[in-house]
Amino acid sequence: MSAARHPPPGFVDLRVHLPEARFEIRYHTADNFTGAPLPGYALPGAWLRAPAAAALREVLDGVLDLGLSLHIYDAYRPRRATDAMVSWAAASGNMHLLEMGYIARRSYHNRGIAVDLTLFDRETGRLVDMGTDWDVFHEGSHVANAVGPAAANRQTLHTVMMAQGWAPFAKEWWHFNYPIEGAEPIDVPYEAVG
């Protein structure tokens, strides 16, 4: 029987570190913008560098007090998955998504210092209304482009993330980077070993 690969040195497995969070690693499935599982996601893993994971633990502790929890879509991303996104954009006639900044040739995810996430209500289990789904590449996903409850919910997410040192990305309400000097990109896949 095989076991899941352990994270590389200096990384933390968020599934262990954040047991109250939920994980929906869509790049492990065909339920993502490319329509296929991405290379490097043989298992639905979620790792971050240790300082970023510690900061995310603080975020989780804060939202638990609000009756909420974290719903995580992606964290560290193997470099081969980012390359596959770029290849998909070229093959599908969507290179404009790179030009507009929705797909990156070099991603903070590859460095283990970025996370894509939202909030869910712990009592009902339902995702909090953010106005759009995750990985929606249009102006509706821009942080400032929401009204009513979605705008308030985006503000809640951004407030709790920024309070722990996470930097938002204006075009994607779900994406945050954590500043770690010298964090280099890596290409270790989420896969079984043994």
Short mmCIF file of C-alpha atoms in Angstrom, two decimals:
data_model
loop_
_atom_site.label_atom_id
_atom_site.label_comp_id
_atom_site.label_asym_id
_atom_site.label_seq_id
_atom_site.Cartn_x
_atom_site.Cartn_y
_atom_site.Cartn_z
CA MET A 1 0.00 0.00 0.00
CA SER A 2 1.35 3.44 -0.88
CA ALA A 3 1.33 6.54 1.28
CA ALA A 4 1.10 10.20 0.36
CA ARG A 5 4.39 11.98 -0.15
CA HIS A 6 5.43 14.15 2.78
CA PRO A 7 5.89 17.86 2.08
CA PRO A 8 9.40 18.99 1.16
CA PRO A 9 11.66 20.35 3.94
CA GLY A 10 10.37 23.69 5.22
CA PHE A 11 6.79 23.00 4.10
CA VAL A 12 3.73 22.07 6.18
CA ASP A 13 0.79 19.83 5.22
CA LEU A 14 -2.25 22.06 5.74
CA ARG A 15 -4.59 19.09 6.07
CA VAL A 16 -2.74 18.20 9.28
CA HIS A 17 -2.03 21.76 10.40
CA LEU A 18 -5.57 23.09 9.84
CA PRO A 19 -7.94 20.22 10.75
CA GLU A 20 -10.94 22.57 11.07
CA ALA A 21 -10.54 23.77 7.47
CA ARG A 22 -12.11 22.17 4.41
CA PHE A 23 -10.19 21.34 1.25
CA GLU A 24 -11.53 21.27 -2.30
CA ILE A 25 -8.41 20.90 -4.41
CA ARG A 26 -10.02 21.26 -7.81
CA TYR A 27 -6.76 21.05 -9.75
CA HIS A 28 -6.74 17.38 -8.70
CA THR A 29 -9.99 16.98 -10.67
CA ALA A 30 -11.43 18.09 -14.01
CA ASP A 31 -13.54 20.70 -12.16
CA ASN A 32 -11.26 23.63 -12.97
CA PHE A 33 -10.88 26.11 -15.82
CA THR A 34 -8.74 23.75 -17.92
CA GLY A 35 -11.31 20.93 -17.79
CA ALA A 36 -8.68 18.35 -16.74
CA PRO A 37 -6.63 17.43 -13.66
CA LEU A 38 -3.34 19.32 -13.68
CA PRO A 39 0.09 17.63 -13.70
CA GLY A 40 1.52 17.36 -10.20
CA TYR A 41 -1.88 16.88 -8.54
CA ALA A 42 -2.12 13.07 -8.49
CA LEU A 43 -3.34 13.56 -4.91
CA PRO A 44 -5.40 16.51 -3.61
CA GLY A 45 -2.64 17.96 -1.43
CA ALA A 46 -2.26 21.39 0.16
CA TRP A 47 1.15 22.49 1.43
CA LEU A 48 2.65 25.86 2.38
CA ARG A 49 6.01 27.00 3.65
CA ALA A 50 6.05 26.88 7.44
CA PRO A 51 5.83 30.65 8.15
CA ALA A 52 2.89 31.00 5.75
CA ALA A 53 1.18 27.98 7.31
CA ALA A 54 1.64 29.49 10.79
CA ALA A 55 0.08 32.77 9.60
CA LEU A 56 -2.83 30.86 8.05
CA ARG A 57 -3.34 29.04 11.37
CA GLU A 58 -3.76 32.47 13.01
CA VAL A 59 -6.31 33.42 10.35
CA LEU A 60 -8.23 30.21 10.99
CA ASP A 61 -8.25 30.78 14.75
CA GLY A 62 -9.70 34.25 14.14
CA VAL A 63 -12.49 33.14 11.81
CA LEU A 64 -13.45 30.22 14.06
CA ASP A 65 -14.36 32.85 16.65
CA LEU A 66 -16.75 34.33 14.05
CA GLY A 67 -18.52 31.01 13.49
CA LEU A 68 -16.68 30.55 10.18
CA SER A 69 -13.87 28.40 8.83
CA LEU A 70 -11.56 28.26 5.81
CA HIS A 71 -12.38 26.47 2.56
CA ILE A 72 -9.10 26.01 0.66
CA TYR A 73 -8.91 25.53 -3.11
CA ASP A 74 -5.15 25.64 -3.66
CA ALA A 75 -1.90 26.31 -1.82
CA TYR A 76 1.57 25.28 -3.04
CA ARG A 77 1.33 24.45 -6.75
CA PRO A 78 3.96 22.33 -8.53
CA ARG A 79 5.71 24.27 -11.29
CA ARG A 80 4.55 21.72 -13.88
CA ALA A 81 0.92 22.65 -13.10
CA THR A 82 1.60 26.33 -13.79
CA ASP A 83 3.31 25.35 -17.05
CA ALA A 84 0.21 23.29 -17.96
CA MET A 85 -2.02 26.31 -17.34
CA VAL A 86 0.09 28.39 -19.73
CA SER A 87 0.00 25.58 -22.31
CA TRP A 88 -3.78 25.36 -21.94
CA ALA A 89 -4.10 29.11 -22.53
CA ALA A 90 -2.05 28.85 -25.73
CA ALA A 91 -3.87 25.75 -27.02
CA SER A 92 -7.35 27.09 -26.24
CA GLY A 93 -6.87 30.60 -27.63
CA ASN A 94 -6.94 32.18 -24.17
CA MET A 95 -3.55 33.90 -24.09
CA HIS A 96 -5.39 37.09 -23.14
CA LEU A 97 -5.76 35.56 -19.65
CA LEU A 98 -1.98 35.80 -19.24
CA GLU A 99 -1.92 39.34 -20.57
CA MET A 100 -4.69 40.31 -18.15
CA GLY A 101 -2.89 38.72 -15.18
CA TYR A 102 -5.37 35.92 -14.46
CA ILE A 103 -2.86 33.18 -15.32
CA ALA A 104 0.80 33.66 -14.40
CA ARG A 105 3.88 32.19 -16.05
CA ARG A 106 5.59 32.44 -12.67
CA SER A 107 3.33 32.01 -9.67
CA TYR A 108 3.74 32.64 -5.96
CA HIS A 109 1.93 29.32 -5.59
CA ASN A 110 5.06 27.61 -7.00
CA ARG A 111 7.04 29.13 -4.13
CA GLY A 112 4.66 27.79 -1.47
CA ILE A 113 3.69 31.29 -0.35
CA ALA A 114 0.23 31.70 -1.90
CA VAL A 115 -3.19 30.34 -1.08
CA ASP A 116 -6.61 30.41 -2.78
CA LEU A 117 -9.44 30.22 -0.29
CA THR A 118 -12.84 31.35 0.89
CA LEU A 119 -14.97 31.06 4.03
CA PHE A 120 -17.76 28.74 5.06
CA ASP A 121 -20.37 28.93 7.81
CA ARG A 122 -19.59 26.27 10.41
CA GLU A 123 -23.22 25.90 11.47
CA THR A 124 -24.72 25.38 8.01
CA GLY A 125 -21.63 24.16 6.15
CA ARG A 126 -22.47 26.53 3.29
CA LEU A 127 -19.88 28.65 1.53
CA VAL A 128 -20.13 32.34 2.32
CA ASP A 129 -21.43 34.39 -0.64
CA MET A 130 -18.49 36.05 -2.37
CA GLY A 131 -20.37 37.03 -5.52
CA THR A 132 -18.51 34.66 -7.87
CA ASP A 133 -17.03 31.19 -7.79
CA TRP A 134 -13.29 30.61 -7.44
CA ASP A 135 -11.10 30.87 -10.57
CA VAL A 136 -13.55 33.04 -12.49
CA PHE A 137 -11.56 35.15 -14.92
CA HIS A 138 -13.57 38.33 -15.35
CA GLU A 139 -14.08 41.66 -13.62
CA GLY A 140 -16.66 40.21 -11.23
CA SER A 141 -13.81 38.45 -9.43
CA HIS A 142 -11.96 41.72 -8.77
CA VAL A 143 -11.96 42.42 -5.05
CA ALA A 144 -13.69 45.80 -5.43
CA ASN A 145 -16.37 44.54 -7.83
CA ALA A 146 -19.02 43.23 -5.45
CA VAL A 147 -22.07 44.71 -3.78
CA GLY A 148 -24.24 43.89 -0.79
CA PRO A 149 -23.42 40.79 1.26
CA ALA A 150 -20.72 39.63 -1.19
CA ALA A 151 -18.83 42.91 -0.76
CA ALA A 152 -19.06 42.64 3.03
CA ASN A 153 -17.92 39.01 2.95
CA ARG A 154 -14.95 39.81 0.72
CA GLN A 155 -14.04 42.57 3.16
CA THR A 156 -14.21 40.12 6.08
CA LEU A 157 -11.91 37.67 4.30
CA HIS A 158 -9.45 40.40 3.36
CA THR A 159 -9.44 41.92 6.84
CA VAL A 160 -8.62 38.64 8.59
CA MET A 161 -5.99 37.66 6.01
CA MET A 162 -4.23 41.03 5.95
CA ALA A 163 -4.18 41.16 9.75
CA GLN A 164 -1.83 38.15 9.64
CA GLY A 165 0.44 39.54 6.93
CA TRP A 166 -1.21 38.12 3.81
CA ALA A 167 -1.28 40.39 0.74
CA PRO A 168 -4.39 40.28 -1.49
CA PHE A 169 -4.47 40.23 -5.29
CA ALA A 170 -6.88 42.88 -6.59
CA LYS A 171 -8.11 40.79 -9.56
CA GLU A 172 -8.95 37.64 -7.55
CA TRP A 173 -10.80 37.97 -4.26
CA TRP A 174 -9.67 34.44 -3.24
CA HIS A 175 -5.90 34.81 -3.81
CA PHE A 176 -3.36 35.89 -1.17
CA ASN A 177 0.46 35.92 -1.01
CA TYR A 178 2.61 35.70 2.12
CA PRO A 179 5.96 37.53 2.00
CA ILE A 180 8.88 35.15 2.59
CA GLU A 181 12.25 36.44 1.42
CA GLY A 182 14.14 34.04 -0.83
CA ALA A 183 11.31 31.52 -1.34
CA GLU A 184 12.22 29.84 -4.63
CA PRO A 185 9.84 27.98 -6.94
CA ILE A 186 9.89 24.19 -6.71
CA ASP A 187 8.32 21.32 -8.64
CA VAL A 188 7.56 18.57 -6.12
CA PRO A 189 4.31 16.81 -7.07
CA TYR A 190 1.48 15.79 -4.80
CA GLU A 191 1.68 12.03 -5.29
CA ALA A 192 1.75 8.68 -3.57
CA VAL A 193 5.08 7.07 -2.74
CA GLY A 194 5.98 3.49 -1.87
#
